[in-house]
Structures are given as structure tokens and as C-alpha cells.
Amino acid sequence: MNALLAAILGALFSAALPGVGWWPLALVLVPLFVLIAQSSSARGAFSLGFWFAVAFFGLYLLWLPTSFATLFSPAAWVIYPPLLLILGVFWGLVTGLSRWLGGLGAGTLALLPALWLLMEWLRTQGYFAFPWGVLGYLWVGTPVAQLAEVLGVYGLSLLTLALIALLALPWVRRGQSLRALFGAALLLGAAWGYGLFREGMPLPETPYQALLVQGDTDPLGRAIGAENDLEVYLRLTRWALADGANPQLIVWPESVVMGPPLESPAAHGALQQIQAVVGEIPLVTGVSAVTGTIRFNSVYSLQGRAVLSRYDKVYLVPFGERWPLIEQLPNLYRTVFSWFGLPMLLNTSPGQAVTPLQSPVGLIGAYICYESVFPQVARQMVAQGAQVLLNISNDAWFGLGRGAQQHFLMGSLRAIETRRYLLRAGNDGITAVIDPLGRVQAALPRGGQASLSGHFALMEGYTPYVRLGDRWLLAVALYALLVPLLRIRKP
């Protein structure tokens, strides 16, 4: 019965995070924490976390099999249940370990936020990193999100977990009701008040204009090399400039240009076409740069025919841009791809370092698609001097579900963490300009060919989050180790 209740709570919680965004539904975590703290065993606590996560992700990631179906047809649904089971194990380990190390009652509540947070961070590391479902994103669109300039998204997660633990405490330990509720109210009130104060701060004038172009082209045709989108983007840019747009920067989305690296002589024709339309206006564009069997997902800064700088995507999409062991098992992959009518897909090579782009406008922190949900990417760009953030993407893969909206809203928090304007150009959207307070200043609806002229400013200075990053997580890890040693656990 408790496992069923945990699953119901997980299903409800899926509506709290970006996509639906009913953040008060995070309160369903209170009964979950109470159930875990009062569970008769660590095994029972594991079951609660497992079924909560399976139900939560089962609804929250419902767009995922639809996305993979673009390449792999309905067979993509076969991989969905195993993914949910893996995610369920992550949460089950957190809740089970919290109960085992913390003991029955308040000790578990003391340990659960720390272990939950460490699990969130670990899920975003390594080859199969997948940052969807990070708790801190539920504050996007509220004043509390402004605290991200100090704590980052993981700090917002810890704030949330601390609030939930305080609200659960009166149900676990008698005589703590007034103190716990006062602590929770004080914590939330301080966070909300800080956010309201920061939202009232004036922003500088926005002297620069960017032209963001949205071509709405077929992602599958691009992936298998059947289409080159350059002509579409040249036409849309030509129309926008003819209609009176006077930008200091033009931005095209991910992988608009396909072919050899733009530094190579073989790309001279493409650069000539671009200059004929753009002239000397600085352009930032996505390029799928292929040399033989080596491919990079890149973003280039151009002016005229000159390549000013280039950044190669570092954080690649598992089973989208890189395929585990494909070099060791090429025949197996070739057979699988052929079942779905696909040619042999290349592994995308990761870039070597996160670095901003040089541009006549200034230093641009440009990153690609999936990288927008890794806060360390934008932070490292700004720490190296980036004055404006730029995210190019191709969200057409998400299909009609909530994935694209989730992706956009999670990425918008990078503007607050770094206090930079964020320019976003998506193949089918969401194309937008976001200010340093995380507010959308201008946007195009998803789908359809269009261009957006938006204004921005170059920002200076570093937020506490840019300076310190997530180093404070080490203190959380130390706390998680010390709690059992200090005998919070009870027999």
C-alpha cells in the first residue's frame, strides 16, 4: 500500500517541475519523507523511493520515447521501461541508505536532503549524464529562482529539500511542530524576499540587436545527411535584412551548415554564400563539421569569410550523438541501424574544452543544445570572460510533448546563475531573448519559419555562483558522511 502511495505522489510531483510548473505540488514530498522516515526497514524505504521515481519520471519524461521514435519508430518505447527502472534504483538507493544510516525517525530526515542532493549531482556526471528532474528547477518563474546567482540550481534543490524535511519533522518527532513550521516559513520567506529584491534591480540599456533565425527544418533529414539547411537560413536571413533588421549579430541554430570544417578550403563555397547574404555582420552558426569519419557538433563565429573562433560541443547526448562501444561493435550497430532504414550513424567527437567565442560584438558564451542543462558549461564560459550567453539548439527532436518546454525553462536558469543576457536560437524553437533576471523579453512560437530581432547588453562581473560553482557540494558530502558517525542513527 505504501509503495502505491509513493507512486501516486511521484505522479503528482511530475507536474511541479518545468513543463507544467505547478511548483506548490512539491509539497507531495512531505508525506513521502514521512513515509521514508517511518519505514520499518531500509528495504521498505528503498521501495518507496523506487516507485516514487518510476512514476515521476514515467510521466515527466513521456516525451523521450517519442523523441527517439523519430529515428527508431515505435520500437523506441522498448527502451523506456528499463530507463525508468534505472532511475528508480537511483532514488531507491538514496531513500534506502538514508533510512539505513539515519535510523528510524528524525535521523533519516537529517540525512535524506544531503544524499538526495548528491544523487542529483552524480546523475549529471559521466558518459550517461542526464540532468532532467533536478529538484531546484521547480522554482523557475518564481522569485526564489534569483537565489541561483548565489547557490546555482543544486543550491535551490538543497533549499527545497530542507523545506520539505522541516515540514515533515512534526509528523516524525512530537513537540517540534511550532519550531519546524517557523523554520520553514523563515527559510522560504527569506528566499522569496531576496528574489523580490533582486527582481526590482534595474538592468542596463540594451544597445545591441541580435537577429535570431528559426528555419523549422526536418531533423531526420539533417541527421542522415539527406538535407542541408543552409539555403533555408540564407533565404530567411535575406528576407529579415530586406525588411529593415539592422542587427549587430546574426544567430543561426545548431547544425545549419553540414560538411567540412569551415576552416578548410573545401568550405570556401559555403562561406562565399554566407557572405553574399550577411555581408560583414558577425554571424554565429551551428556546424556539423565532418572530416572523413570524424564529426564534431560545433558553433562558429564568423565575419565575412573569416572564421574568428570555434567551439566544439563537449557534453554529448547519449544514444543521440554518441553510441557506446560503436567502434568496437560496428557490425552490430550497422545491422541495428539498417533495421530502421538508417545508414551507419557516426559517433560525434567531444570537444576538448569549454571556451567562449571571439566576436566583434564581444566574448560570447555559446553552447549547444543539451549543454544548456549543464550549469557548469555557462559558468565556465562566463568565468573566462563571456559577456553574453548564446544557446543554439535543435529541439525538433522532442516532438510535440513537453520536452522542448522543459529544455527551454531549465536552460533559462543559466541567465540568472551568471547574470547574463541569454540569446537562444532553435531550429523549430523555442527562439527567445532572456534577460539576466531570467525573464523572456522576446520569443517566437514553436514551429514555423521566422526570425526574431531582440535587444541585449554585454554584462560584466561575476556572481557568487560563477566564482565558487558547486564546490560547496563537498561540504554536503562531508555532512552525509558525518551524520552516521555522530550517531544520529538510533537503534
CSV table of C-alpha atoms in Angstrom, one decimal:
chain,number,residue,atom,x,y,z
A,1,MET,CA,0.0,0.0,0.0
A,2,ASN,CA,2.8,2.4,0.9
A,3,ALA,CA,4.5,1.7,-2.5
A,4,LEU,CA,1.3,2.5,-4.3
A,5,LEU,CA,1.0,5.8,-2.3
A,6,ALA,CA,4.6,6.6,-3.2
A,7,ALA,CA,3.8,6.1,-6.9
A,8,ILE,CA,0.8,8.4,-6.7
A,9,LEU,CA,2.9,11.0,-5.0
A,10,GLY,CA,5.5,10.7,-7.8
A,11,ALA,CA,2.9,11.1,-10.5
A,12,LEU,CA,1.6,14.2,-8.8
A,13,PHE,CA,5.2,15.6,-8.4
A,14,SER,CA,5.8,15.3,-12.2
A,15,ALA,CA,3.5,18.4,-12.6
A,16,ALA,CA,5.7,20.5,-10.2
A,17,LEU,CA,8.7,20.9,-12.4
A,18,PRO,CA,9.1,22.9,-15.6
A,19,GLY,CA,6.7,21.8,-18.4
A,20,VAL,CA,3.6,22.1,-16.2
A,21,GLY,CA,5.2,24.2,-13.4
A,22,TRP,CA,2.7,23.8,-10.6
A,23,TRP,CA,5.5,24.3,-8.0
A,24,PRO,CA,3.3,24.0,-4.9
A,25,LEU,CA,2.9,20.4,-5.8
A,26,ALA,CA,6.3,19.9,-4.4
A,27,LEU,CA,4.5,19.6,-1.1
A,28,VAL,CA,3.8,16.0,-2.0
A,29,LEU,CA,7.3,15.3,-1.0
A,30,VAL,CA,6.3,15.9,2.7
A,31,PRO,CA,4.3,12.7,3.0
A,32,LEU,CA,7.0,10.9,1.0
A,33,PHE,CA,9.7,12.0,3.5
A,34,VAL,CA,7.4,11.0,6.4
A,35,LEU,CA,6.8,7.5,4.9
A,36,ILE,CA,10.6,7.0,4.4
A,37,ALA,CA,11.5,8.2,8.0
A,38,GLN,CA,8.8,5.9,9.5
A,39,SER,CA,9.6,2.9,7.3
A,40,SER,CA,10.2,-0.2,9.2
A,41,SER,CA,13.3,-1.1,7.3
A,42,ALA,CA,15.8,0.2,4.7
A,43,ARG,CA,14.4,-2.2,2.2
A,44,GLY,CA,10.9,-0.6,2.7
A,45,ALA,CA,12.4,2.8,2.3
A,46,PHE,CA,14.2,1.7,-0.9
A,47,SER,CA,10.8,0.5,-2.3
A,48,LEU,CA,9.2,3.9,-1.6
A,49,GLY,CA,12.0,5.8,-3.4
A,50,PHE,CA,12.0,3.4,-6.3
A,51,TRP,CA,8.2,3.6,-7.0
A,52,PHE,CA,8.1,7.3,-6.5
A,53,ALA,CA,10.8,7.8,-9.1
A,54,VAL,CA,9.4,5.3,-11.6
A,55,ALA,CA,6.0,7.1,-11.5
A,56,PHE,CA,7.6,10.6,-11.5
A,57,PHE,CA,9.9,10.0,-14.5
A,58,GLY,CA,7.3,7.9,-16.3
A,59,LEU,CA,5.2,11.0,-16.7
A,60,TYR,CA,7.8,13.7,-16.7
A,61,LEU,CA,9.8,12.1,-19.5
A,62,LEU,CA,6.9,10.9,-21.5
A,63,TRP,CA,8.3,12.9,-24.5
A,64,LEU,CA,11.5,10.8,-24.5
A,65,PRO,CA,10.3,7.7,-26.4
A,66,THR,CA,8.5,10.0,-28.8
A,67,SER,CA,11.8,11.7,-29.5
A,68,PHE,CA,13.7,8.5,-30.1
A,69,ALA,CA,10.8,7.3,-32.3
A,70,THR,CA,11.9,9.9,-34.9
A,71,LEU,CA,14.9,7.6,-35.6
A,72,PHE,CA,13.8,4.2,-34.3
A,73,SER,CA,10.0,4.2,-34.9
A,74,PRO,CA,7.7,2.7,-32.2
A,75,ALA,CA,10.4,0.3,-31.1
A,76,ALA,CA,11.8,3.3,-29.1
A,77,TRP,CA,9.2,2.5,-26.5
A,78,VAL,CA,11.1,-0.7,-25.7
A,79,ILE,CA,13.9,1.2,-24.1
A,80,TYR,CA,11.6,3.4,-21.9
A,81,PRO,CA,10.8,0.9,-19.1
A,82,PRO,CA,14.4,-0.1,-18.5
A,83,LEU,CA,15.4,3.6,-18.2
A,84,LEU,CA,12.6,4.2,-15.7
A,85,LEU,CA,13.8,1.2,-13.7
A,86,ILE,CA,17.4,2.5,-13.6
A,87,LEU,CA,16.2,5.9,-12.5
A,88,GLY,CA,14.1,4.2,-9.8
A,89,VAL,CA,17.2,2.4,-8.5
A,90,PHE,CA,18.9,5.8,-8.1
A,91,TRP,CA,16.1,7.1,-5.9
A,92,GLY,CA,15.7,3.8,-4.1
A,93,LEU,CA,19.4,3.8,-3.1
A,94,VAL,CA,19.0,7.4,-1.7
A,95,THR,CA,15.9,6.6,0.4
A,96,GLY,CA,17.2,3.2,1.5
A,97,LEU,CA,20.6,4.5,2.5
A,98,SER,CA,19.0,7.4,4.3
A,99,ARG,CA,16.9,5.0,6.4
A,100,TRP,CA,19.7,2.6,7.0
A,101,LEU,CA,22.3,5.2,8.1
A,102,GLY,CA,19.9,7.7,9.7
A,103,GLY,CA,17.8,5.2,11.6
A,104,LEU,CA,14.1,5.4,12.4
A,105,GLY,CA,12.7,8.9,12.6
A,106,ALA,CA,14.4,12.3,12.6
A,107,GLY,CA,17.8,10.9,11.7
A,108,THR,CA,16.6,9.9,8.3
A,109,LEU,CA,15.1,13.4,7.7
A,110,ALA,CA,18.5,14.9,8.6
A,111,LEU,CA,20.3,12.7,6.1
A,112,LEU,CA,17.8,12.5,3.3
A,113,PRO,CA,18.4,16.0,1.8
A,114,ALA,CA,22.2,15.5,1.6
A,115,LEU,CA,22.0,12.1,-0.1
A,116,TRP,CA,19.3,13.2,-2.4
A,117,LEU,CA,21.4,16.2,-3.5
A,118,LEU,CA,24.5,14.2,-4.0
A,119,MET,CA,22.5,11.7,-6.1
A,120,GLU,CA,21.2,14.6,-8.3
A,121,TRP,CA,24.8,15.8,-8.9
A,122,LEU,CA,26.1,12.3,-9.6
A,123,ARG,CA,23.3,11.8,-12.2
A,124,THR,CA,24.7,14.7,-14.2
A,125,GLN,CA,28.3,13.4,-14.4
A,126,GLY,CA,29.9,10.9,-16.7
A,127,TYR,CA,29.2,9.3,-20.1
A,128,PHE,CA,25.4,8.8,-19.4
A,129,ALA,CA,24.8,12.1,-17.7
A,130,PHE,CA,21.1,13.0,-17.7
A,131,PRO,CA,20.1,16.2,-15.8
A,132,TRP,CA,16.4,16.0,-16.2
A,133,GLY,CA,14.4,16.0,-13.0
A,134,VAL,CA,16.7,18.2,-10.8
A,135,LEU,CA,14.6,19.4,-8.0
A,136,GLY,CA,15.8,23.0,-8.0
A,137,TYR,CA,14.2,23.8,-11.4
A,138,LEU,CA,10.8,23.8,-9.8
A,139,TRP,CA,11.5,27.5,-8.7
A,140,VAL,CA,11.9,28.7,-12.3
A,141,GLY,CA,9.4,31.5,-12.8
A,142,THR,CA,9.2,32.4,-9.1
A,143,PRO,CA,11.3,35.0,-7.1
A,144,VAL,CA,13.1,32.2,-5.4
A,145,ALA,CA,14.9,31.4,-8.7
A,146,GLN,CA,17.0,34.6,-8.2
A,147,LEU,CA,19.0,32.7,-5.5
A,148,ALA,CA,20.6,30.8,-8.3
A,149,GLU,CA,23.1,33.6,-8.7
A,150,VAL,CA,24.5,32.5,-5.3
A,151,LEU,CA,23.7,28.8,-5.0
A,152,GLY,CA,23.1,27.5,-8.5
A,153,VAL,CA,20.4,25.0,-9.3
A,154,TYR,CA,21.7,22.4,-6.9
A,155,GLY,CA,21.5,25.0,-4.1
A,156,LEU,CA,17.9,25.5,-5.0
A,157,SER,CA,17.5,21.8,-4.7
A,158,LEU,CA,19.0,21.8,-1.2
A,159,LEU,CA,16.7,24.7,-0.2
A,160,THR,CA,13.7,22.7,-1.3
A,161,LEU,CA,14.8,19.6,0.4
A,162,ALA,CA,15.5,21.5,3.7
A,163,LEU,CA,12.0,23.0,3.5
A,164,ILE,CA,10.4,19.5,2.9
A,165,ALA,CA,12.4,18.0,5.8
A,166,LEU,CA,11.3,20.8,8.2
A,167,LEU,CA,7.7,20.3,7.2
A,168,ALA,CA,7.9,16.6,7.7
A,169,LEU,CA,9.6,16.8,11.1
A,170,PRO,CA,6.4,17.4,13.2
A,171,TRP,CA,5.0,14.1,11.8
A,172,VAL,CA,8.1,12.2,12.8
A,173,ARG,CA,9.1,13.8,16.1
A,174,ARG,CA,6.5,15.1,18.6
A,175,GLY,CA,6.9,18.6,20.1
A,176,GLN,CA,8.7,20.0,17.0
A,177,SER,CA,5.7,21.4,15.2
A,178,LEU,CA,6.0,25.1,16.0
A,179,ARG,CA,9.7,25.2,15.7
A,180,ALA,CA,9.8,23.3,12.4
A,181,LEU,CA,7.0,25.4,10.8
A,182,PHE,CA,8.6,28.6,11.9
A,183,GLY,CA,11.9,27.5,10.4
A,184,ALA,CA,10.3,26.5,7.1
A,185,ALA,CA,8.4,29.8,7.0
A,186,LEU,CA,11.6,31.8,7.8
A,187,LEU,CA,13.6,29.9,5.1
A,188,LEU,CA,11.0,30.3,2.4
A,189,GLY,CA,10.3,33.9,3.3
A,190,ALA,CA,13.9,34.9,3.2
A,191,ALA,CA,14.4,33.2,-0.2
A,192,TRP,CA,11.2,34.8,-1.6
A,193,GLY,CA,12.1,38.2,-0.2
A,194,TYR,CA,15.6,38.1,-1.6
A,195,GLY,CA,14.2,37.2,-5.0
A,196,LEU,CA,11.7,40.1,-4.9
A,197,PHE,CA,14.6,42.4,-4.0
A,198,ARG,CA,16.7,41.2,-6.9
A,199,GLU,CA,13.8,41.4,-9.4
A,200,GLY,CA,13.5,45.1,-8.6
A,201,MET,CA,17.1,45.8,-9.5
A,202,PRO,CA,17.4,47.9,-12.7
A,203,LEU,CA,19.1,46.4,-15.8
A,204,PRO,CA,21.4,48.4,-18.1
A,205,GLU,CA,20.3,49.7,-21.5
A,206,THR,CA,20.4,47.2,-24.3
A,207,PRO,CA,22.3,48.8,-27.2
A,208,TYR,CA,22.9,45.6,-29.2
A,209,GLN,CA,20.4,43.9,-31.5
A,210,ALA,CA,20.6,40.2,-32.5
A,211,LEU,CA,18.7,38.6,-35.3
A,212,LEU,CA,17.8,35.0,-34.3
A,213,VAL,CA,16.6,32.9,-37.2
A,214,GLN,CA,14.3,29.8,-36.9
A,215,GLY,CA,14.2,27.6,-40.0
A,216,ASP,CA,11.9,24.7,-38.8
A,217,THR,CA,13.7,22.1,-40.9
A,218,ASP,CA,13.4,18.3,-40.7
A,219,PRO,CA,15.9,17.0,-38.1
A,220,LEU,CA,15.9,13.4,-39.5
A,221,GLY,CA,16.9,14.6,-43.0
A,222,ARG,CA,19.7,16.5,-41.5
A,223,ALA,CA,20.9,13.7,-39.3
A,224,ILE,CA,21.2,11.2,-42.1
A,225,GLY,CA,22.7,13.8,-44.5
A,226,ALA,CA,19.7,14.0,-46.8
A,227,GLU,CA,19.3,17.7,-46.3
A,228,ASN,CA,21.4,20.8,-46.0
A,229,ASP,CA,19.6,23.6,-44.3
A,230,LEU,CA,21.9,26.4,-45.4
A,231,GLU,CA,19.6,27.6,-48.3
A,232,VAL,CA,16.7,27.9,-45.9
A,233,TYR,CA,18.6,30.1,-43.4
A,234,LEU,CA,20.2,32.2,-46.2
A,235,ARG,CA,16.7,32.9,-47.5
A,236,LEU,CA,15.2,33.8,-44.1
A,237,THR,CA,18.1,36.0,-43.2
A,238,ARG,CA,17.9,37.8,-46.6
A,239,TRP,CA,14.2,38.5,-46.0
A,240,ALA,CA,14.8,39.8,-42.5
A,241,LEU,CA,17.6,42.2,-43.6
A,242,ALA,CA,15.5,43.4,-46.5
A,243,ASP,CA,12.6,44.1,-44.1
A,244,GLY,CA,14.8,46.5,-42.2
A,245,ALA,CA,16.5,44.5,-39.5
A,246,ASN,CA,19.8,46.1,-38.5
A,247,PRO,CA,21.5,43.6,-36.2
A,248,GLN,CA,25.0,43.7,-34.7
A,249,LEU,CA,24.8,39.9,-34.5
A,250,ILE,CA,23.1,37.2,-36.5
A,251,VAL,CA,22.5,33.8,-34.9
A,252,TRP,CA,21.6,30.5,-36.7
A,253,PRO,CA,20.7,27.3,-34.7
A,254,GLU,CA,22.5,24.0,-34.3
A,255,SER,CA,23.9,22.2,-37.4
A,256,VAL,CA,22.7,24.6,-40.0
A,257,VAL,CA,25.8,24.0,-42.1
A,258,MET,CA,26.8,20.4,-42.8
A,259,GLY,CA,30.1,19.5,-44.4
A,260,PRO,CA,33.8,20.1,-43.9
A,261,PRO,CA,35.0,22.3,-41.1
A,262,LEU,CA,34.7,25.9,-42.1
A,263,GLU,CA,38.4,26.5,-41.7
A,264,SER,CA,39.2,24.1,-44.6
A,265,PRO,CA,39.5,25.1,-48.2
A,266,ALA,CA,36.6,22.8,-49.1
A,267,ALA,CA,34.2,25.1,-47.2
A,268,HIS,CA,35.1,28.2,-49.3
A,269,GLY,CA,31.9,27.9,-51.3
A,270,ALA,CA,29.7,27.9,-48.2
A,271,LEU,CA,31.5,30.9,-46.7
A,272,GLN,CA,31.1,32.7,-50.0
A,273,GLN,CA,27.3,32.0,-50.0
A,274,ILE,CA,27.0,33.2,-46.4
A,275,GLN,CA,29.0,36.5,-47.1
A,276,ALA,CA,26.8,37.2,-50.1
A,277,VAL,CA,23.8,37.5,-47.8
A,278,VAL,CA,25.2,38.5,-44.4
A,279,GLY,CA,28.0,40.8,-45.6
A,280,GLU,CA,30.3,41.9,-42.7
A,281,ILE,CA,27.6,41.4,-40.0
A,282,PRO,CA,29.0,39.0,-37.4
A,283,LEU,CA,27.4,35.6,-37.6
A,284,VAL,CA,27.3,32.7,-35.1
A,285,THR,CA,26.1,29.4,-36.5
A,286,GLY,CA,25.9,25.8,-35.7
A,287,VAL,CA,28.0,23.5,-38.0
A,288,SER,CA,28.1,19.7,-38.3
A,289,ALA,CA,31.7,19.5,-39.2
A,290,VAL,CA,32.8,16.2,-40.8
A,291,THR,CA,36.3,15.1,-41.8
A,292,GLY,CA,36.3,11.5,-43.0
A,293,THR,CA,34.7,9.5,-40.2
A,294,ILE,CA,35.3,12.2,-37.6
A,295,ARG,CA,32.4,14.6,-36.8
A,296,PHE,CA,32.1,17.5,-34.4
A,297,ASN,CA,28.9,19.3,-33.4
A,298,SER,CA,30.3,22.9,-33.5
A,299,VAL,CA,29.4,26.5,-33.2
A,300,TYR,CA,31.4,29.0,-35.3
A,301,SER,CA,31.9,32.8,-35.0
A,302,LEU,CA,32.2,34.3,-38.5
A,303,GLN,CA,32.6,37.7,-40.1
A,304,GLY,CA,32.6,37.9,-43.8
A,305,ARG,CA,34.6,34.9,-45.0
A,306,ALA,CA,36.7,34.9,-41.9
A,307,VAL,CA,36.5,32.2,-39.2
A,308,LEU,CA,37.0,34.1,-35.9
A,309,SER,CA,36.7,31.2,-33.5
A,310,ARG,CA,35.0,27.8,-32.9
A,311,TYR,CA,33.7,25.8,-30.0
A,312,ASP,CA,33.1,22.0,-30.3
A,313,LYS,CA,30.3,20.6,-28.1
A,314,VAL,CA,31.7,18.8,-25.0
A,315,TYR,CA,28.6,17.3,-23.4
A,316,LEU,CA,27.1,14.9,-26.0
A,317,VAL,CA,23.7,13.2,-25.9
A,318,PRO,CA,23.9,9.5,-25.1
A,319,PHE,CA,22.3,7.4,-27.9
A,320,GLY,CA,21.9,10.5,-29.9
A,321,GLU,CA,25.3,11.8,-30.6
A,322,ARG,CA,27.4,9.0,-29.3
A,323,TRP,CA,26.8,5.3,-29.2
A,324,PRO,CA,28.5,3.2,-26.5
A,325,LEU,CA,31.1,0.8,-28.0
A,326,ILE,CA,30.2,1.6,-31.6
A,327,GLU,CA,33.9,1.5,-32.6
A,328,GLN,CA,34.2,-2.0,-31.0
A,329,LEU,CA,30.9,-3.3,-32.4
A,330,PRO,CA,30.4,-1.6,-35.8
A,331,ASN,CA,28.7,-4.6,-37.4
A,332,LEU,CA,26.2,-4.9,-34.6
A,333,TYR,CA,25.3,-1.2,-34.9
A,334,ARG,CA,25.2,-1.3,-38.7
A,335,THR,CA,22.7,-4.2,-38.5
A,336,VAL,CA,20.5,-2.4,-35.9
A,337,PHE,CA,20.5,0.9,-37.9
A,338,SER,CA,19.6,-1.0,-41.1
A,339,TRP,CA,16.6,-2.5,-39.4
A,340,PHE,CA,15.3,1.0,-39.1
A,341,GLY,CA,16.3,2.1,-42.6
A,342,LEU,CA,19.1,4.2,-41.4
A,343,PRO,CA,22.7,4.5,-42.7
A,344,MET,CA,25.6,3.9,-40.3
A,345,LEU,CA,25.5,6.9,-38.0
A,346,LEU,CA,28.8,8.4,-36.9
A,347,ASN,CA,29.8,9.0,-33.3
A,348,THR,CA,30.2,12.7,-32.6
A,349,SER,CA,33.6,13.5,-31.2
A,350,PRO,CA,33.5,15.6,-28.0
A,351,GLY,CA,35.3,18.9,-27.8
A,352,GLN,CA,38.3,19.2,-25.5
A,353,ALA,CA,37.4,22.3,-23.5
A,354,VAL,CA,34.6,24.8,-22.7
A,355,THR,CA,35.7,28.2,-24.1
A,356,PRO,CA,33.8,31.3,-25.2
A,357,LEU,CA,33.7,32.6,-28.8
A,358,GLN,CA,35.6,35.6,-30.1
A,359,SER,CA,33.4,38.1,-31.9
A,360,PRO,CA,33.5,41.8,-32.9
A,361,VAL,CA,30.5,42.2,-30.6
A,362,GLY,CA,32.4,40.8,-27.5
A,363,LEU,CA,33.1,37.5,-25.9
A,364,ILE,CA,30.1,35.1,-26.4
A,365,GLY,CA,29.5,32.1,-24.2
A,366,ALA,CA,28.0,29.9,-26.9
A,367,TYR,CA,26.9,26.3,-26.1
A,368,ILE,CA,24.9,23.7,-28.0
A,369,CYS,CA,21.5,22.2,-27.2
A,370,TYR,CA,21.9,19.6,-24.4
A,371,GLU,CA,24.7,21.6,-22.8
A,372,SER,CA,22.1,24.2,-21.7
A,373,VAL,CA,21.1,21.9,-18.8
A,374,PHE,CA,24.6,21.5,-17.5
A,375,PRO,CA,25.2,24.7,-15.3
A,376,GLN,CA,28.9,24.2,-15.3
A,377,VAL,CA,29.1,25.0,-19.0
A,378,ALA,CA,27.7,28.5,-18.9
A,379,ARG,CA,29.5,29.1,-15.6
A,380,GLN,CA,32.9,28.2,-17.1
A,381,MET,CA,32.1,30.4,-20.2
A,382,VAL,CA,31.4,33.4,-18.0
A,383,ALA,CA,34.4,32.7,-15.7
A,384,GLN,CA,36.5,33.1,-18.9
A,385,GLY,CA,35.0,36.4,-19.7
A,386,ALA,CA,31.9,35.8,-21.7
A,387,GLN,CA,29.7,38.9,-21.7
A,388,VAL,CA,26.5,37.3,-23.2
A,389,LEU,CA,25.3,33.7,-23.3
A,390,LEU,CA,24.1,32.1,-26.5
A,391,ASN,CA,22.4,28.7,-26.8
A,392,ILE,CA,21.8,27.2,-30.2
A,393,SER,CA,19.6,24.1,-30.4
A,394,ASN,CA,17.5,21.8,-32.5
A,395,ASP,CA,14.5,20.9,-30.3
A,396,ALA,CA,12.6,19.4,-33.3
A,397,TRP,CA,13.7,16.0,-31.9
A,398,PHE,CA,11.5,16.5,-28.9
A,399,GLY,CA,8.3,16.2,-31.0
A,400,LEU,CA,5.0,17.5,-29.7
A,401,GLY,CA,5.4,16.7,-26.0
A,402,ARG,CA,6.7,18.9,-23.1
A,403,GLY,CA,10.4,18.1,-23.6
A,404,ALA,CA,11.2,21.2,-25.6
A,405,GLN,CA,9.4,23.4,-23.0
A,406,GLN,CA,11.3,21.7,-20.2
A,407,HIS,CA,14.6,22.1,-22.0
A,408,PHE,CA,13.9,25.8,-22.6
A,409,LEU,CA,12.8,26.6,-19.0
A,410,MET,CA,15.7,24.7,-17.4
A,411,GLY,CA,18.2,26.5,-19.7
A,412,SER,CA,16.7,29.9,-18.8
A,413,LEU,CA,18.2,29.5,-15.2
A,414,ARG,CA,21.7,29.9,-16.7
A,415,ALA,CA,20.9,33.6,-17.3
A,416,ILE,CA,20.2,34.1,-13.5
A,417,GLU,CA,23.1,32.0,-12.4
A,418,THR,CA,25.5,34.1,-14.4
A,419,ARG,CA,23.6,37.4,-14.7
A,420,ARG,CA,24.0,37.5,-18.4
A,421,TYR,CA,21.6,38.0,-21.3
A,422,LEU,CA,20.8,34.7,-23.0
A,423,LEU,CA,20.1,34.5,-26.7
A,424,ARG,CA,18.5,31.3,-27.8
A,425,ALA,CA,18.1,30.1,-31.4
A,426,GLY,CA,16.2,26.9,-32.0
A,427,ASN,CA,15.6,25.1,-35.3
A,428,ASP,CA,11.9,24.9,-34.6
A,429,GLY,CA,12.0,27.0,-31.4
A,430,ILE,CA,12.0,28.0,-28.7
A,431,THR,CA,13.8,31.0,-30.1
A,432,ALA,CA,14.0,33.8,-27.5
A,433,VAL,CA,15.9,36.6,-25.7
A,434,ILE,CA,16.1,36.1,-21.9
A,435,ASP,CA,17.4,38.9,-19.6
A,436,PRO,CA,19.7,38.4,-16.6
A,437,LEU,CA,16.7,38.1,-14.3
A,438,GLY,CA,15.5,35.0,-16.3
A,439,ARG,CA,12.6,36.9,-17.9
A,440,VAL,CA,11.7,36.3,-21.5
A,441,GLN,CA,12.0,39.6,-23.3
A,442,ALA,CA,11.0,38.4,-26.8
A,443,ALA,CA,10.2,35.0,-28.2
A,444,LEU,CA,8.9,33.2,-31.3
A,445,PRO,CA,6.2,30.5,-31.0
A,446,ARG,CA,7.5,27.0,-31.5
A,447,GLY,CA,7.2,25.7,-35.1
A,448,GLY,CA,7.2,27.7,-38.3
A,449,GLN,CA,9.9,29.7,-40.2
A,450,ALA,CA,10.5,33.1,-38.8
A,451,SER,CA,13.2,35.5,-37.4
A,452,LEU,CA,13.3,37.4,-34.2
A,453,SER,CA,15.0,40.7,-33.5
A,454,GLY,CA,15.9,41.1,-29.9
A,455,HIS,CA,18.0,43.5,-27.8
A,456,PHE,CA,20.7,42.7,-25.3
A,457,ALA,CA,23.6,44.2,-23.4
A,458,LEU,CA,27.1,43.0,-22.7
A,459,MET,CA,27.4,42.3,-19.0
A,460,GLU,CA,30.5,42.3,-16.7
A,461,GLY,CA,31.3,41.0,-13.3
A,462,TYR,CA,30.8,37.6,-11.7
A,463,THR,CA,28.1,36.2,-9.5
A,464,PRO,CA,29.0,34.2,-6.4
A,465,TYR,CA,27.9,31.1,-8.3
A,466,VAL,CA,30.3,31.9,-11.2
A,467,ARG,CA,33.2,32.4,-8.7
A,468,LEU,CA,32.5,29.3,-6.5
A,469,GLY,CA,30.5,27.0,-8.6
A,470,ASP,CA,29.3,23.8,-6.9
A,471,ARG,CA,32.3,23.4,-4.5
A,472,TRP,CA,30.0,23.7,-1.5
A,473,LEU,CA,28.7,20.3,-2.5
A,474,LEU,CA,31.9,18.9,-0.9
A,475,ALA,CA,30.6,20.1,2.4
A,476,VAL,CA,27.3,18.4,1.8
A,477,ALA,CA,29.1,15.2,1.0
A,478,LEU,CA,31.2,15.5,4.2
A,479,TYR,CA,28.0,16.1,6.2
A,480,ALA,CA,26.4,13.0,4.7
A,481,LEU,CA,29.4,11.0,6.0
A,482,LEU,CA,29.5,12.6,9.4
A,483,VAL,CA,25.8,12.2,10.3
A,484,PRO,CA,26.1,8.4,10.9
A,485,LEU,CA,29.5,8.9,12.7
A,486,LEU,CA,27.9,11.4,15.1
A,487,ARG,CA,25.4,8.7,16.0
A,488,ILE,CA,22.3,10.4,14.7
A,489,ARG,CA,21.2,6.9,13.8
A,490,LYS,CA,19.1,5.3,16.6
A,491,PRO,CA,18.7,1.6,17.2
